[in-house]
Tab-separated table of C-alpha atoms and ligand atoms in Angstrom:
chain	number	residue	atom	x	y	z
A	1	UNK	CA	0.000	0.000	0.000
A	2	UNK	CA	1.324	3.525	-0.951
A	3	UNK	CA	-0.053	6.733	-0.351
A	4	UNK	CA	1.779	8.755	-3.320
A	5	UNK	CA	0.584	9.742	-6.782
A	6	UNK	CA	-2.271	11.216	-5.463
A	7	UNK	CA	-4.265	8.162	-3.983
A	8	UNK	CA	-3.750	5.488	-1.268
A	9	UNK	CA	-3.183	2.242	-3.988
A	10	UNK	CA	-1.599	-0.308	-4.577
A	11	UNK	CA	0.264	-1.728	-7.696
A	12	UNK	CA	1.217	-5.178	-8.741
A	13	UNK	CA	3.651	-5.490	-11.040
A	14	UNK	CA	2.630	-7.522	-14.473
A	15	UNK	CA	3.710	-11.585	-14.495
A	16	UNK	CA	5.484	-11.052	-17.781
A	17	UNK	CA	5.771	-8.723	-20.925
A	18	UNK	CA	2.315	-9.518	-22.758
A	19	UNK	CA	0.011	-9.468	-19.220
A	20	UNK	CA	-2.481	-6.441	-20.016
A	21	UNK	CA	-2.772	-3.761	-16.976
A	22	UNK	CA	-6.189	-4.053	-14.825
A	23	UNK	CA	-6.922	-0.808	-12.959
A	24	UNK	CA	-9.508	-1.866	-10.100
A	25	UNK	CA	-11.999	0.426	-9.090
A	26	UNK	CA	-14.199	-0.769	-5.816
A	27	UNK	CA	-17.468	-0.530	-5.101
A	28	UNK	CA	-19.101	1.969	-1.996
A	29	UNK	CA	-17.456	0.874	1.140
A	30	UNK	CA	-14.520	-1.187	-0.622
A	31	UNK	CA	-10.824	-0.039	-0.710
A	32	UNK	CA	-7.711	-0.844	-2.233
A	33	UNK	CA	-7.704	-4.544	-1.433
A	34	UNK	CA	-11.162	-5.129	-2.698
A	35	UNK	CA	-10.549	-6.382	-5.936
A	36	UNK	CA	-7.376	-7.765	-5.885
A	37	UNK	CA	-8.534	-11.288	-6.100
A	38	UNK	CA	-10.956	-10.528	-9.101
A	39	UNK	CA	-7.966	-9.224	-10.864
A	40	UNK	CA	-6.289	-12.418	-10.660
A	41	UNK	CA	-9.246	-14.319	-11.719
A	42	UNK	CA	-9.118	-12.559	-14.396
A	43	UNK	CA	-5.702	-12.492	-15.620
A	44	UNK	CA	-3.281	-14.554	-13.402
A	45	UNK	CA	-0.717	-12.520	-14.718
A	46	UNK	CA	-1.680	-9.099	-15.275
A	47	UNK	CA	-0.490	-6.244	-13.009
A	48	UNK	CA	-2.778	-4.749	-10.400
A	49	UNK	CA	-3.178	-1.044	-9.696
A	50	UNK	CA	-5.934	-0.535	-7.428
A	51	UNK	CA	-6.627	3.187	-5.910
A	52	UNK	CA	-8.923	3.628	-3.086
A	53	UNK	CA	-11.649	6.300	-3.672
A	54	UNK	CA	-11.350	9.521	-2.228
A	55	UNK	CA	-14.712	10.372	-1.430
A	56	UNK	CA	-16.264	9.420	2.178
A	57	UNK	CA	-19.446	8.680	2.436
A	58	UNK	CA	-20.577	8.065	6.332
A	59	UNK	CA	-16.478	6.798	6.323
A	60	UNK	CA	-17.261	4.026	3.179
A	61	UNK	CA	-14.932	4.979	0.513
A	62	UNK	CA	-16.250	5.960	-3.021
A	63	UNK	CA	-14.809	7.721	-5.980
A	64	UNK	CA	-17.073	10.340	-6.324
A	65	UNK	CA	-20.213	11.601	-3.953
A	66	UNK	CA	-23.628	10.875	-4.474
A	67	UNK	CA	-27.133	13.039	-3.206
A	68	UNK	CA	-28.896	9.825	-3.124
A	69	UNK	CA	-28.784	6.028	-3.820
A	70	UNK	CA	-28.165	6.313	-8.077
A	71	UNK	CA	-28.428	10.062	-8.205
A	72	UNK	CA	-24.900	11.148	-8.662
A	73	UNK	CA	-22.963	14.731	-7.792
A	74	UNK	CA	-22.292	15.187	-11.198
A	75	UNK	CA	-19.986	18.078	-10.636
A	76	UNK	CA	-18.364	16.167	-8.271
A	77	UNK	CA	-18.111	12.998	-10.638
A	78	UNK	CA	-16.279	14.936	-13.308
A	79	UNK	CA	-14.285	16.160	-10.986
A	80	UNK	CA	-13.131	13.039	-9.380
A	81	UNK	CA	-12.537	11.275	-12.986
A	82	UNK	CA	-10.266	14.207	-14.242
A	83	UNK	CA	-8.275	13.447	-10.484
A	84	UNK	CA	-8.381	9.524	-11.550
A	85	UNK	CA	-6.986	9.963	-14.821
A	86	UNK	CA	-4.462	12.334	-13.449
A	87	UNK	CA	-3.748	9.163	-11.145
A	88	UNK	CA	-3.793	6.462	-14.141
A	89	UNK	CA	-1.193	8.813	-16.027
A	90	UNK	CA	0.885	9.001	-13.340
A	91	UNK	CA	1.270	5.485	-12.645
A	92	UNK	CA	1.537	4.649	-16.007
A	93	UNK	CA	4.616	6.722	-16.224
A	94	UNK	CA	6.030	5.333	-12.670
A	95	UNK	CA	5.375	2.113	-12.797
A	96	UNK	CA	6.088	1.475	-16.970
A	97	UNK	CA	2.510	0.548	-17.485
A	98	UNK	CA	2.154	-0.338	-21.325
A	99	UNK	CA	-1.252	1.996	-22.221
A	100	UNK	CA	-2.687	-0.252	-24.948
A	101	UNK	CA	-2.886	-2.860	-22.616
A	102	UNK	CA	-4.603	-1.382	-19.362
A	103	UNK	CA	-7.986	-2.433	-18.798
A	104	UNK	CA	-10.349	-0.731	-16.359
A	105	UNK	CA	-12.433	-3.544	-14.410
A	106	UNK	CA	-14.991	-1.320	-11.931
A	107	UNK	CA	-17.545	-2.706	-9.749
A	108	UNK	CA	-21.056	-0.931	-9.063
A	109	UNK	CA	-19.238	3.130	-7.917
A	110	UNK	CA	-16.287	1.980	-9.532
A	111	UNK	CA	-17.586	0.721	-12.665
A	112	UNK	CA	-19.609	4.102	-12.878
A	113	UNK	CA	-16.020	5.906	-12.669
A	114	UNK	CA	-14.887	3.717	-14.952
A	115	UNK	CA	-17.518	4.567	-17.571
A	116	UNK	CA	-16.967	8.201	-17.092
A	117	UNK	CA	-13.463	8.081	-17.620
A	118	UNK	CA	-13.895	6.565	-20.529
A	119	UNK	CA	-16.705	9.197	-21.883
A	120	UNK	CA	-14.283	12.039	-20.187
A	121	UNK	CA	-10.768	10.532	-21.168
A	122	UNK	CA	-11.496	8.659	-24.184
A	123	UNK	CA	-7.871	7.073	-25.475
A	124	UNK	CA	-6.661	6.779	-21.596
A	125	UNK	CA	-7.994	3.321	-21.473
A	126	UNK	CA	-7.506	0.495	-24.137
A	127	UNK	CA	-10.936	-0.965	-22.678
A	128	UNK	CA	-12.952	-2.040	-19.693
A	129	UNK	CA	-15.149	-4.376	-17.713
A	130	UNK	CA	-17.773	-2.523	-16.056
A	131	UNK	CA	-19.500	-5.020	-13.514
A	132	UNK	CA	-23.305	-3.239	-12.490
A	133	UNK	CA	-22.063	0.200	-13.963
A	134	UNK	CA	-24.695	2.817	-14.576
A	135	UNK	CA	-24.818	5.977	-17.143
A	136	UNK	CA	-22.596	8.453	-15.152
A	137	UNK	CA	-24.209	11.323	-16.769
A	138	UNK	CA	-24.852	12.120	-20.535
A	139	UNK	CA	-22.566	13.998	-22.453
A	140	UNK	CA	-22.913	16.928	-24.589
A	141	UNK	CA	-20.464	15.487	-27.085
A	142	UNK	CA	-19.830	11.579	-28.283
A	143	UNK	CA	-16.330	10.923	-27.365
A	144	UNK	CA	-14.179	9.177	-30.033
A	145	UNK	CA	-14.271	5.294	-28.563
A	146	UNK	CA	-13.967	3.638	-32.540
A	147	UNK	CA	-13.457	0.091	-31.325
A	148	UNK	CA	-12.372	-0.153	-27.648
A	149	UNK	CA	-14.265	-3.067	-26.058
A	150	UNK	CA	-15.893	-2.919	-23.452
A	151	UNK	CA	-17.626	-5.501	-21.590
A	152	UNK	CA	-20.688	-4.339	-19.516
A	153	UNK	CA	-22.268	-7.451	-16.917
A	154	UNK	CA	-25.910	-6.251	-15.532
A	155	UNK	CA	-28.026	-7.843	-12.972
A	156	UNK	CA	-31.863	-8.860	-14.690
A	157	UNK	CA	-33.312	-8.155	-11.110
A	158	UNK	CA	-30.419	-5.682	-9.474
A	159	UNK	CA	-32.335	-3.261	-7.294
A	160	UNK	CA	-30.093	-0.426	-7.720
A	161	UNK	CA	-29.311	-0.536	-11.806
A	162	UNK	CA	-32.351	-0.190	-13.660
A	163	UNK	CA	-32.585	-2.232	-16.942
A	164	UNK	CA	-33.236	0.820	-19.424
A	165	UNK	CA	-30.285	2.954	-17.379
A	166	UNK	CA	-27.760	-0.389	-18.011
A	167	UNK	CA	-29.265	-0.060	-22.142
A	168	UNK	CA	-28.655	3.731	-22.186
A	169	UNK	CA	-24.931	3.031	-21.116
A	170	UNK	CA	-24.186	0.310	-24.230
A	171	UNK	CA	-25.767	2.714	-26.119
A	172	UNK	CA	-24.328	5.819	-25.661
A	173	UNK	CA	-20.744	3.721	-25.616
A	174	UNK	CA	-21.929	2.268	-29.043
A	175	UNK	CA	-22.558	5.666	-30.168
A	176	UNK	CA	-18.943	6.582	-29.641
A	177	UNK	CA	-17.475	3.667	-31.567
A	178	UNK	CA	-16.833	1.164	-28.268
A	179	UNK	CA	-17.294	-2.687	-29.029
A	180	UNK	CA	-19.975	-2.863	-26.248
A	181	UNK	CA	-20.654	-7.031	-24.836
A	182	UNK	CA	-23.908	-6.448	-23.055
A	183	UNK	CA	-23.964	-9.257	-21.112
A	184	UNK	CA	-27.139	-9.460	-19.079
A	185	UNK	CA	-27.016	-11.989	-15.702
A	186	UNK	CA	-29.926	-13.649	-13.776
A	187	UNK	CA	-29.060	-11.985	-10.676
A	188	UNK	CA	-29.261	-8.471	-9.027
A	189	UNK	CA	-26.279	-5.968	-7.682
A	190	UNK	CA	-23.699	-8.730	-6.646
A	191	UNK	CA	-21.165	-10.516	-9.055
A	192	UNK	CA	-21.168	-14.124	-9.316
A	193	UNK	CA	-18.464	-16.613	-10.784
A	194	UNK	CA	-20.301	-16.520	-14.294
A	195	UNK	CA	-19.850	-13.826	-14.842
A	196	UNK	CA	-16.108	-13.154	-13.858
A	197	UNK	CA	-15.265	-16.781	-16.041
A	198	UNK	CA	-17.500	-14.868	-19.011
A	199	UNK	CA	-15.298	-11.849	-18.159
A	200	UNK	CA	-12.076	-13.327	-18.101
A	201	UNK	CA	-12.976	-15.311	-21.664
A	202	UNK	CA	-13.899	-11.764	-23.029
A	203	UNK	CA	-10.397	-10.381	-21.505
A	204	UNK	CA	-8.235	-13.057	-23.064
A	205	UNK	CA	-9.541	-12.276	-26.308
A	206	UNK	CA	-9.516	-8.685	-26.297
A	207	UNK	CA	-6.213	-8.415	-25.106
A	208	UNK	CA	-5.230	-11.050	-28.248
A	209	UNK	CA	-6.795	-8.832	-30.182
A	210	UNK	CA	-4.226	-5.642	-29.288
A	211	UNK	CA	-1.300	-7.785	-29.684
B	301	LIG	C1	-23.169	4.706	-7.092
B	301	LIG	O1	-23.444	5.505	-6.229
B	301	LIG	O2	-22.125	4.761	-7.754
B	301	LIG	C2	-24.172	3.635	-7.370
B	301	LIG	O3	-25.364	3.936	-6.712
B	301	LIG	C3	-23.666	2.302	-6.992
B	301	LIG	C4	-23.297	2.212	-5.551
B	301	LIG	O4	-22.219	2.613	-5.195
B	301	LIG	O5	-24.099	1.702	-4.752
């Protein structure tokens, strides 16, 4: 765990020369650690950098606030995802991150980050897996995403994602060019192993595909 760069993280380094990059982003209430084992399952070899949100909310970490349950700060949220891509530049230079090879994974808060720095920072990310993300907000103009996948896993019965908010996301991604995978699951706000095997298949072959 290190507290420099901007944001208490920590950083794995890859297994060997073709591993892609994950950048973890936790859910409400997670840190640092959170996803460090979903990472793995994912790639056994990838490197890790995992930042813990900034944001406090009744002392749960998040990565940007929130007024209520799915209405987000949205000043706030840009602000935060400028900060996190200030972050993911940094450590790319510090720790030789390869930039066509670092995925985003984000669960729930973190996938919504996730999907606003890629509507904010388009080209910072060569693509992402956005576990129970929402629309972050909607742009005024379509970011250039021409064919960075993206792999989007909702919940059929999640009580916090509605169906037609999970739709406008793929779409508006879509819009920009992004190779969306809508991948809808049987359950509600939780992951389940199905979906982080069906992740992990998607990963292999999108990372193939940059090589
Ligand atoms: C959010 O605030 O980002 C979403 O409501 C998901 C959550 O963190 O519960």
């Amino acid at each position: 765990m290190t507290e420099n760069l901007g944001f208490v993280h920590r950083f794995v380094p890859a297994g060997d020369e073709s591993a892609p990059a994950l950048l973890l982003l936790h859910g409400t209430g997670g840190d640092e650690n959170d996803l460090l084992s979903v990472g793995r399952m994912l790639d056994e070899r990838a490197a890790l950098l995992s930042p813990r949100g900034r944001v406090l909310e009744h002392g749960m970490p998040r990565f940007f606030r929130r007024l209520a349950e799915g209405v987000f700060d949205e000043e706030d949220l840009r602000e935060r995802t400028h900060e996190l891509a200030e972050f993911v530049e940094a450590a790319v230079n510090e720790y030789g991150i390869d930039p066509r090879r670092l995925f985003a994974v984000g669960f729930s808060n973190g996938a919504n980050i996730a999907a606003s720095l890629l509507l904010l920072h388009p080209g910072l990310l060569a693509g992402a897996v956005l576990l129970r993300a929402m629309t972050p907000f909607e742009p005024e103009t379509t970011p250039d995403l021409s064919g960075t996948p993206v792999y989007l896993a909702a919940g059929r019965s999640d009580p916090i994602v509605p169906a037609e908010n999970t739709e406008r996301l793929a779409e508006l991604l879509q819009e920009a060019g992004a190779e969306v995978t809508l991948d809808w699951q049987p359950g509600g706000h939780g992951i389940g192993p199905a979906e982080i095997e069906a992740a992990r298949d998607w990963l292999t072959n999108a990372v193939a595909r940059m090589s």
